[in-house]
Coordinates of C-alpha atoms and ligand atoms in Angstrom, one line a residue:
X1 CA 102.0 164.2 132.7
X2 CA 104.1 164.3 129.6
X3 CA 105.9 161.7 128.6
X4 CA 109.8 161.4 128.4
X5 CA 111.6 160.4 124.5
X6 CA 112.5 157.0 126.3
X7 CA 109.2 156.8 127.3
X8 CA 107.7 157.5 123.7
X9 CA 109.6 154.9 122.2
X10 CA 107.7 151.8 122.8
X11 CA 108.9 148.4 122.2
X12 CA 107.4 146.4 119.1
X13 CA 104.6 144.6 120.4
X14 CA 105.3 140.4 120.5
X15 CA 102.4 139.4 118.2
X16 CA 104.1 141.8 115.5
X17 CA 107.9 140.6 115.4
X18 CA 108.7 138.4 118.7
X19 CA 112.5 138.7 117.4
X20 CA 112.5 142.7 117.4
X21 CA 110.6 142.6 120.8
X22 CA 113.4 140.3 122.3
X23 CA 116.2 142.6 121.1
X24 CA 114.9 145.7 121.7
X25 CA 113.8 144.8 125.2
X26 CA 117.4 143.6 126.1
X27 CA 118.7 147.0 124.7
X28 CA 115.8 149.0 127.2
X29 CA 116.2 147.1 129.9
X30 CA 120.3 147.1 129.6
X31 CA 120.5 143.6 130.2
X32 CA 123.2 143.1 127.5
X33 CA 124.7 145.2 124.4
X34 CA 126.6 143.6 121.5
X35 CA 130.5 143.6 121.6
X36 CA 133.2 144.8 119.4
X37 CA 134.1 141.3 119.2
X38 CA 131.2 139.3 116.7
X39 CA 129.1 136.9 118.3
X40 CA 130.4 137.7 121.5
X41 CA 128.1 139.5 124.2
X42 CA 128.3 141.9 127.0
X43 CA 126.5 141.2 130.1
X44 CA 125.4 144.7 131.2
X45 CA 124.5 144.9 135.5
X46 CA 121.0 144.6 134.7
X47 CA 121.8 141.4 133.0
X48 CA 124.2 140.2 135.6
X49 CA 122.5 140.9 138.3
X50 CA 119.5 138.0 137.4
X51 CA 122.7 135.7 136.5
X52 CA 124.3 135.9 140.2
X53 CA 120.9 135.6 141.5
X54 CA 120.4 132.2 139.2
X55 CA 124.0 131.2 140.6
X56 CA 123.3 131.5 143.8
X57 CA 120.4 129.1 143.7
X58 CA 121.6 126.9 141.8
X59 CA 125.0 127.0 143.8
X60 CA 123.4 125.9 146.8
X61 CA 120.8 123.6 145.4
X62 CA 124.4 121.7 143.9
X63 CA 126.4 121.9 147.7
X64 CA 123.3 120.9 149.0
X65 CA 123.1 117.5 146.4
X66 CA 127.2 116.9 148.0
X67 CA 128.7 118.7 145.2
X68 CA 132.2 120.5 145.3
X69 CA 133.2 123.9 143.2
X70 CA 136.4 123.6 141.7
X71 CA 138.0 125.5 138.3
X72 CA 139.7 123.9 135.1
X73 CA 141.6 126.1 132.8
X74 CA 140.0 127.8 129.7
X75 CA 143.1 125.8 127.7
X76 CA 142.6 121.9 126.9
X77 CA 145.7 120.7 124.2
X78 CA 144.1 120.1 121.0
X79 CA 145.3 116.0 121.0
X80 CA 142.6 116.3 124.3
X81 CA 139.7 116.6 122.5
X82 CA 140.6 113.8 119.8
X83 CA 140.6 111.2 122.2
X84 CA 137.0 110.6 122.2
X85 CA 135.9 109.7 118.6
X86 CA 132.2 111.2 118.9
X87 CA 132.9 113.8 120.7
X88 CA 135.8 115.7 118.6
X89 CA 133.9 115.1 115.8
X90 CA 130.8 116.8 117.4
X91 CA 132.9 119.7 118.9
X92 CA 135.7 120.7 116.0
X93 CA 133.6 122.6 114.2
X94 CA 132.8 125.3 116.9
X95 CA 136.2 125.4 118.4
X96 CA 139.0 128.2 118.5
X97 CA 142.2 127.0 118.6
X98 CA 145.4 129.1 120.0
X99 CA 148.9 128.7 117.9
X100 CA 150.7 131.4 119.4
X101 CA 151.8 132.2 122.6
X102 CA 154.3 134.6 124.1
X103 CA 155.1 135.5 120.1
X104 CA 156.2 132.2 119.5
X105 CA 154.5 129.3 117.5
X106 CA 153.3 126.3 120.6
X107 CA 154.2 123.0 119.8
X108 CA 150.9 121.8 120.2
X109 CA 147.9 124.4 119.7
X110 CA 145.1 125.1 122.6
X111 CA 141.4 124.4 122.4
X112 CA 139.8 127.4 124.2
X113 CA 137.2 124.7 125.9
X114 CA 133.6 124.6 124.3
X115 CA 133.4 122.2 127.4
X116 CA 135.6 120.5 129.4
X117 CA 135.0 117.0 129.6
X118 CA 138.6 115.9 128.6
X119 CA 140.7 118.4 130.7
X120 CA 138.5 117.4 133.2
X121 CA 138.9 113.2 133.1
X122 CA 142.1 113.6 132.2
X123 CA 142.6 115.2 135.5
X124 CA 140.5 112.4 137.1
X125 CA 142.9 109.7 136.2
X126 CA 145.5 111.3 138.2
X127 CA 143.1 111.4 141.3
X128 CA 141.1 108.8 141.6
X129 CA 142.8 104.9 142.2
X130 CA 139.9 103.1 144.3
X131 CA 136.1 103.1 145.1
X132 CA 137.1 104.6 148.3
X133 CA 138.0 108.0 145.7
X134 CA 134.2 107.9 144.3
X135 CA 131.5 109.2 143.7
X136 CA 133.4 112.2 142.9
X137 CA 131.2 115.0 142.1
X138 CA 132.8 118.4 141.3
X139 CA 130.8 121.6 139.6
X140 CA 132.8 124.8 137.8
X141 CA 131.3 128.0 136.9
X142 CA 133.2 129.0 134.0
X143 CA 133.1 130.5 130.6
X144 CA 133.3 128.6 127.4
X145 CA 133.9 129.3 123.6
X146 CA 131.8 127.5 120.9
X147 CA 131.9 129.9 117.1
X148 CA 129.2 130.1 116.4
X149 CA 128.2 132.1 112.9
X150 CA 124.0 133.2 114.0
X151 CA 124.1 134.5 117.3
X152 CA 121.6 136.3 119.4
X153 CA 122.3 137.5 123.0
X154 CA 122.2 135.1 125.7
X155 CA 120.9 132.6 123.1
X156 CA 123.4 131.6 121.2
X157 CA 126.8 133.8 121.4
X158 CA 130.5 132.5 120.7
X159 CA 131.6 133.1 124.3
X160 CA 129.1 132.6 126.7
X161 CA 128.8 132.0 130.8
X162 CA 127.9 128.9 132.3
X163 CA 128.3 125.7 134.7
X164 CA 129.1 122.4 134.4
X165 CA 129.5 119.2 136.5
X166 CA 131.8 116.7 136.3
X167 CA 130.9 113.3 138.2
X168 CA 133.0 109.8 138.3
X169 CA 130.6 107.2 140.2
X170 CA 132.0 102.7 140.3
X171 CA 128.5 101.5 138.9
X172 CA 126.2 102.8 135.9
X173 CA 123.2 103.0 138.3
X174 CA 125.2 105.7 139.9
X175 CA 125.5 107.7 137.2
X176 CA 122.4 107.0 135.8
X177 CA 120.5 108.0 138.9
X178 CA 123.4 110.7 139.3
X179 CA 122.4 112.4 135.9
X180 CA 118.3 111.7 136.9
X181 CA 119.0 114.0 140.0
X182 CA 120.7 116.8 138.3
X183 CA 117.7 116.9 135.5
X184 CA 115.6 117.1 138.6
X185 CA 117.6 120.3 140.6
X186 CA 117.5 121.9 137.3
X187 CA 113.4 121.1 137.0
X188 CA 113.3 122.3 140.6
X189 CA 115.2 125.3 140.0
X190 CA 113.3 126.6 136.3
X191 CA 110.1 125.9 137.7
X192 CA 110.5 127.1 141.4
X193 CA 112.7 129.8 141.1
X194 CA 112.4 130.8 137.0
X195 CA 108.8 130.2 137.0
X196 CA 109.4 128.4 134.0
X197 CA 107.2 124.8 133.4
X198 CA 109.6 122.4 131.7
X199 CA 108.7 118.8 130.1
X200 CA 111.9 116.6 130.6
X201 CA 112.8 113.4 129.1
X202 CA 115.4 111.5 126.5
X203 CA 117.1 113.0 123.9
X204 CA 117.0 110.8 120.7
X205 CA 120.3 109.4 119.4
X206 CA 120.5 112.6 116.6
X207 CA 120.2 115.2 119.7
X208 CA 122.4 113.5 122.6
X209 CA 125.3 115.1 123.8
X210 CA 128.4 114.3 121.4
X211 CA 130.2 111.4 123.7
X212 CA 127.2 110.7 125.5
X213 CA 125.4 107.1 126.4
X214 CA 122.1 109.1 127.1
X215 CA 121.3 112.9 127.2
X216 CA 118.3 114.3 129.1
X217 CA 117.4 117.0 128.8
X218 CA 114.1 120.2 130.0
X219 CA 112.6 121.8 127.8
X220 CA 110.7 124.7 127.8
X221 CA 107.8 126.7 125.3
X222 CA 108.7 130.6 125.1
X223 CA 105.9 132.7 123.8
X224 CA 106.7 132.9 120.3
X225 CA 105.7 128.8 120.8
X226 CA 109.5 127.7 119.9
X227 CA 111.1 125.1 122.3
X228 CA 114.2 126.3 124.1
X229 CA 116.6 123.7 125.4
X230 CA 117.3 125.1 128.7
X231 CA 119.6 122.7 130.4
X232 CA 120.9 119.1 129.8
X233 CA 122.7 116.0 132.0
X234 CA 124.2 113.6 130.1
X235 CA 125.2 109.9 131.5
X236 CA 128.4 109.6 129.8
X237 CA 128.7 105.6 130.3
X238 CA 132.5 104.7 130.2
X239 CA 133.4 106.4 126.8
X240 CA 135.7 109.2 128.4
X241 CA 136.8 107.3 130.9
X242 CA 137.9 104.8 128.2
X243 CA 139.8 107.6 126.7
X244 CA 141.6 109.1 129.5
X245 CA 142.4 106.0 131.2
X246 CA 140.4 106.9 134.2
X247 CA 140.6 103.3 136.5
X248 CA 139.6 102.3 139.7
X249 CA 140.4 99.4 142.1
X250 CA 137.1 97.7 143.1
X251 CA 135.9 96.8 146.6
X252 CA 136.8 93.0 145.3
X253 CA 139.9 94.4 144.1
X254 CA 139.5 94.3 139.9
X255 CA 140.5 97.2 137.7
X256 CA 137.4 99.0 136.6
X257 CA 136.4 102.1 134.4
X258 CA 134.5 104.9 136.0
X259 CA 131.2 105.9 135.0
X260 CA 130.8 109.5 134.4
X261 CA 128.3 112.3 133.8
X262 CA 128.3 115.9 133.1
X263 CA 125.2 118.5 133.2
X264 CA 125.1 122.2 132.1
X265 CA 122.7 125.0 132.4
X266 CA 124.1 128.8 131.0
X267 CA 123.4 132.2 130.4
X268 CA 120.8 131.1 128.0
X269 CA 118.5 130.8 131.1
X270 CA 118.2 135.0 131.1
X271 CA 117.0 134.5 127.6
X272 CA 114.6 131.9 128.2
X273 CA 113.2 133.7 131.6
X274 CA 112.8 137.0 129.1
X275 CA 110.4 134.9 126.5
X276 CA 109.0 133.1 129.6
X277 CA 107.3 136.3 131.0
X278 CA 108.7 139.4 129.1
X279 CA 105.0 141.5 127.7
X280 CA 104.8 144.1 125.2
X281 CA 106.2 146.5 127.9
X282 CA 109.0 144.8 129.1
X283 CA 110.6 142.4 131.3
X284 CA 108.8 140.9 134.3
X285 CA 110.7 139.0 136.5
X286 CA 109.8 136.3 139.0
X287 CA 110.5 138.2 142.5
X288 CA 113.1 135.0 143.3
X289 CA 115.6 136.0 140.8
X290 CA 114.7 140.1 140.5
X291 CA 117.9 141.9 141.4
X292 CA 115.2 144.7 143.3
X293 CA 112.3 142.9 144.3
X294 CA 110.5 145.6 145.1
X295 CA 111.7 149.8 143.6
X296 CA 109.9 152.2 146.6
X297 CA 109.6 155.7 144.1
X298 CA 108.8 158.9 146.6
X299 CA 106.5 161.2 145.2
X300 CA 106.8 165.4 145.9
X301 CA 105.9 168.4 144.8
X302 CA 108.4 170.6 147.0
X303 CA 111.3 170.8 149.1
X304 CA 109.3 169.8 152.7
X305 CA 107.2 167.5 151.1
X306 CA 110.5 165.9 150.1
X307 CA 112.2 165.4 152.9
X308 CA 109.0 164.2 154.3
X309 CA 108.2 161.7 151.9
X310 CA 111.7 160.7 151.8
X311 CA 112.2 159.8 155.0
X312 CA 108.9 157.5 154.9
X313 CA 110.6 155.6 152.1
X314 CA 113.5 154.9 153.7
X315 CA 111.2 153.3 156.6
X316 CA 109.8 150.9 154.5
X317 CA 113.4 150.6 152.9
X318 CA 114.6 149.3 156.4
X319 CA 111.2 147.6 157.2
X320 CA 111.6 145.1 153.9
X321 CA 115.1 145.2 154.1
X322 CA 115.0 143.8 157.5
X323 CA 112.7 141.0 156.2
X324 CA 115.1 140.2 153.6
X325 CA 113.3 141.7 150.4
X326 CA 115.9 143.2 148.0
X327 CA 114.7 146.7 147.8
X328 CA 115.5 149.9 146.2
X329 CA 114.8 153.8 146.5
X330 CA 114.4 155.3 143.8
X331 CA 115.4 158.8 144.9
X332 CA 116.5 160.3 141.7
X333 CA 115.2 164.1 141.6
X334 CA 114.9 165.7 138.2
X335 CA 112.9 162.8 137.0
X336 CA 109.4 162.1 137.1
X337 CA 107.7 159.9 139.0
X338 CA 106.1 158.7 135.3
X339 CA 109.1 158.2 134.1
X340 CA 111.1 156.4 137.0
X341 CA 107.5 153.9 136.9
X342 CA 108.1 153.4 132.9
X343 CA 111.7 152.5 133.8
X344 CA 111.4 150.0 136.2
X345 CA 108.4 148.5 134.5
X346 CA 110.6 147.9 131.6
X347 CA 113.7 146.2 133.8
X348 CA 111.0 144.2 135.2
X349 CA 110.6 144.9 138.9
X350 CA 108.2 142.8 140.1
X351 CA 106.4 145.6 142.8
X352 CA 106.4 149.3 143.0
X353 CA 105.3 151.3 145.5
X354 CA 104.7 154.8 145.9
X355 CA 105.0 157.1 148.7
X356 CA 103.4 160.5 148.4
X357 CA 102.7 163.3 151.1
X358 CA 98.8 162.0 151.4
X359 CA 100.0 158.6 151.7
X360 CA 102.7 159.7 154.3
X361 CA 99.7 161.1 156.4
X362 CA 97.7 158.4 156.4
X363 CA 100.5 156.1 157.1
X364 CA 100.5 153.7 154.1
X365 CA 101.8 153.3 151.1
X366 CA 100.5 152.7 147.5
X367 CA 101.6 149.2 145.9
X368 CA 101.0 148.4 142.0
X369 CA 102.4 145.1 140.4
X370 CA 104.4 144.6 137.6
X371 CA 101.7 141.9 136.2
X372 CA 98.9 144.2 136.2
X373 CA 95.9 145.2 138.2
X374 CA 94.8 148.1 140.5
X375 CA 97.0 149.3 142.7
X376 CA 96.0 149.1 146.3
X377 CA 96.9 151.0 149.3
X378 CA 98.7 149.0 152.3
X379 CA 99.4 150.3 155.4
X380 CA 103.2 150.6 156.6
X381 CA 102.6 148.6 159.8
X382 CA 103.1 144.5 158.7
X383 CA 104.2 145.4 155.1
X384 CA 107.0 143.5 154.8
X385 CA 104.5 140.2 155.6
X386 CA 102.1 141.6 152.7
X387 CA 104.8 141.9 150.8
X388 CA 106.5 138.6 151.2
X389 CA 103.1 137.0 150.6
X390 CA 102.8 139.1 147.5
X391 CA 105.9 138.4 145.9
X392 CA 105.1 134.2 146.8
X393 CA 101.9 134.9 145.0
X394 CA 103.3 136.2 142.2
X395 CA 105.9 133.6 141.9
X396 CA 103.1 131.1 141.9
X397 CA 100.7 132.9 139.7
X398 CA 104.1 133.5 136.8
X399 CA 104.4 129.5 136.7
X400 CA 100.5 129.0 136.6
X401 CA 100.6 131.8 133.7
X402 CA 103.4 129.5 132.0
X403 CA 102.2 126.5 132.1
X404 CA 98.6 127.3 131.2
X405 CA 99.9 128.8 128.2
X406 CA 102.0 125.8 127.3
X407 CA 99.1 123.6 127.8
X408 CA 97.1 125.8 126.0
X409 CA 99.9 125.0 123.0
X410 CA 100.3 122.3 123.1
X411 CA 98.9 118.8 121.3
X412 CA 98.4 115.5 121.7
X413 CA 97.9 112.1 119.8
X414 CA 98.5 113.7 116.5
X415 CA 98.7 111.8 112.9
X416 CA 100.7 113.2 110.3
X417 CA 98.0 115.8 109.0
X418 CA 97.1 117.6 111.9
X419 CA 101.0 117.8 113.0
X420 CA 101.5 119.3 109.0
X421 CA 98.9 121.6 110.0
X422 CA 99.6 122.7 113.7
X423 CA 103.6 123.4 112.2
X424 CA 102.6 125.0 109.4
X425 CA 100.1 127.4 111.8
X426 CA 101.4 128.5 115.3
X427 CA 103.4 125.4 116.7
X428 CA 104.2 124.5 119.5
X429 CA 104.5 121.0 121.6
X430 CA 103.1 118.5 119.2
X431 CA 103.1 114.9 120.8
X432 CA 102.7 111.8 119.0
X433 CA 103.8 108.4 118.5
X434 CA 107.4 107.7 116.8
X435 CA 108.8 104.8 115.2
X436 CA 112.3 105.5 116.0
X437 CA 113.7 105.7 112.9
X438 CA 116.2 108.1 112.1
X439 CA 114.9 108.5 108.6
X440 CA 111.3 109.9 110.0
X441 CA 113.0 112.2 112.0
X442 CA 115.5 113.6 109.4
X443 CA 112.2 113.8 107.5
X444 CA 110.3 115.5 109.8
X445 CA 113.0 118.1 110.4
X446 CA 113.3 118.5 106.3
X447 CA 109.9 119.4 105.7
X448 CA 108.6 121.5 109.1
X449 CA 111.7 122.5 110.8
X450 CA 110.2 120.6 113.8
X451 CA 113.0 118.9 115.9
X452 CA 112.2 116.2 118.6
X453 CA 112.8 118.1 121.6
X454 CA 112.2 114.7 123.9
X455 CA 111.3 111.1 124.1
X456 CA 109.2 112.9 127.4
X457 CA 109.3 111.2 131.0
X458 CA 106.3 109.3 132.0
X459 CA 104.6 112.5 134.0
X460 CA 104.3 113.8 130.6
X461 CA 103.6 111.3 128.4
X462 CA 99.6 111.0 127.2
X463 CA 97.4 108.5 128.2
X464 CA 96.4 106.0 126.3
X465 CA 99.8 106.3 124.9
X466 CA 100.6 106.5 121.0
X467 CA 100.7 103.1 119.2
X468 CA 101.7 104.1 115.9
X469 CA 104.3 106.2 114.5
X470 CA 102.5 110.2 113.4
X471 CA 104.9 109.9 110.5
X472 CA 105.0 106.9 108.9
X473 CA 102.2 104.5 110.7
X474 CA 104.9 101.7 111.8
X475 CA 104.4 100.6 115.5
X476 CA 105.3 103.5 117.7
X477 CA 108.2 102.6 120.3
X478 CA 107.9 105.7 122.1
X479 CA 106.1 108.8 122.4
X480 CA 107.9 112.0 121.4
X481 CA 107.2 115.9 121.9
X482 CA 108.2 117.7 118.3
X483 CA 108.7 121.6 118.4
X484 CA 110.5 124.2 116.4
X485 CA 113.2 125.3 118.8
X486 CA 115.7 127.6 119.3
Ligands
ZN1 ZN1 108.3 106.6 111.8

């Protein structure tokens, strides 16, 4: 059959220019486009679609952890964010600020939030007057503005979509084990749900959230081997309670500060799922957060076979619907079956089938996966139950795929040369022994671009663990994992 001009134009293959192959596949598969505005980002449907489906996982997983949706405005006063010393001084730089309103200069200018920590507390100190007011654990789903000067879509843009929680607990064990379970939803969620393997763990005092006691954070290898940050819980401590005044009366009746924490995952995630499991043809996406799980194209040559065909798609339409499957017809005439395959390959529909007048007759239907293989023939009685264990296949098989190939980059117990070396070839997860200097990590960062990504979490640490530092030989104090990263 020949081929269509959108069908011609193939993307540039991963192993050539992982950069051009990220971009161009967001453009084919109309996940986003780039906005009039610089920096900023469209989310096309396509895109959209895979965000609502990542909300509404996450959404639950956060009720279901006895957490509360509420919304902040996008406007903090600019005094706000000055109140916390670190955390102004991490945040100004990226910040718009509003100094007109209604044609008129405002007294005081507006910070369009880059988070909202401080509108936040300082709406806490109104609410909460005694332990009987805590733990307080409240999420929004909001949008925030950080300027940033490189962008790339759903990476890094100046406006971008996201959540974050907002908790006040009396003790620091709270909090502590409060930001603990957060990292652990959002471990649950990119490796159940994204099919993404993560390594969690500490952030070291250079990385940690600006404000922060302690960040934590889970980190994950795209295929280019750069680390992507893909979501972080911070333990805040007392600092912004401190600064907005945010007091409790104790069970023994003494005035106390809150503890806090906050924890954030964003539209970054769509990036991070494309350079999880996108290949040279497009995007492939985990049938838990595909917007069609499985695209049913009809296949005819004329007007009877048509309607015939057609109505045996729209059977197994109902059939999988019933079961809960999110499924589409593709029913588009003028267009080729080739063509409408190519299409949805590229989007990243998990599974096809195809319906044609032979396969009406013999009551099946052909399946073909989105991660390769032969396509096999199923028959239409118990599909949706192949199907369903098909897709939890798939899901399972995507994560083994992942982490295999993480493993597979990754190293361990390295001294300084082989870590030169493994930086300077193709990367990727390099863990070794640290000293906890400051100096070797500044170092480190000068000369290889390579960036502690964590002080990992005893699941992933080695065994027999480090004793030395890979940089400068002085007695190691903890392990750490080193990457490039986005
Ligand atoms: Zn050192």
């Amino acid at each position: 059959m020949k081929q269509t001009a959108a069908e011609e134009k193939a993307l540039t293959p991963r192993a050539t220019d992982f950069s051009a192959w990220y971009n161009e596949l967001i453009m084919k598969a109309e996940l986003a486009d780039y906005s009039p505005v610089r920096g900023c980002m469209v989310i096309r449907p396509n895109g959209y679609a895979i965000w609502e489906q990542m909300q509404r996982a996450l959404d639950g997983m956060f009720k279901e952890t006895g957490h509360q949706n509420a919304y902040f405005p996008l406007f903090i006063p600019q005094s706000f964010l000055s109140r916390e010393a670190e955390h102004v001084e991490g945040f100004a730089p990226e910040t718009a600020v509003v100094t007109h309103g209604g044609g008129k200069e405002l007294e005081e200018p507006l910070v369009v939030r880059p988070t909202s920590e401080t509108i936040i507390y300082a709406m806490y100190a109104k609410w909460i007057q005694s332990y009987r007011d805590l733990p307080l654990l409240i999420n929004q789903w909001a949008n925030v503005v950080r300027w940033e000067m490189r962008t790339r879509l759903f990476l890094r843009t100046t406006e971008f979509l996201w959540q974050e929680g907002h908790t006040a607990h009396a003790t620091e064990e709270e909090a502590e084990e409060e930001a603990r379970r957060m990292l652990g939803v959002y471990r649950t969620f990119m490796e159940e749900w994204m099919a993404m393997p993560v390594v969690t763990g500490r952030k070291t005092d250079s990385e940690r959230f600006a404000g922060a006691l302690r960040t934590y954070s889970c980190e994950a290898l795209m295929q280019d081997n750069k680390a992507l940050q893909a979501g972080t819980s911070h333990n805040l401590g007392q600092n912004f309670a401190r600064a907005f005044e945010v007091t409790f009366q104790t069970a023994s009746g003494e005035i106390d500060h809150v503890w806090n924490t906050s924890w954030g995952v964003s539209t970054r995630l769509v990036g991070a799922l494309i350079m999880t499991h996108g290949d040279d043809k497009g995007l492939v996406c985990p049938p838990r957060l595909a917007q069609f799980q499985v695209v049913i194209v009809p296949i005819y040559k004329n007007e009877s076979e048509q309607a015939q065909v057609l109505e045996a798609a729209d059977h197994a339409r109902r059939a999988l619907h019933a079961a809960g499957v999110r499924v589409h017809v593709d029913a588009r005439d003028g267009m080729k079956p080739g063509a409408k395959y190519y299409e949805w390959e590229g989007r990243g529909v998990p599974l096809r089938l195809e319906v044609g007048p032979r396969d009406v007759a013999a009551g099946s239907v052909m399946l073909a996966r989105r991660t390769g293989g032969t396509k096999e023939s199923l028959a239409v009685g118990g599909l949706p139950e192949r199907i369903l264990a098909e897709m939890d296949r798939m899901q399972r098989e995507l994560l083994e795929t992942s982490r295999d190939r993480r493993e597979a980059n990754s190293i361990r117990g390295v001294n300084k040369s082989q870590f030169l070396e493994f930086m300077a070839r193709d990367g990727g997860l390099a863990y070794g022994g640290f000293c906890g200097g400051a100096e070797c990590e500044a170092e480190i960062k000068d000369q290889t671009k390579a960036t502690i990504r964590v002080l990992p979490d005893e699941e992933f640490r080695s065994n027999p663990a480090p004793t030395t530092c890979m940089w400068c030989g002085r007695p190691s104090t903890s392990e750490a994992v080193w990457a490039k990263a986005y």
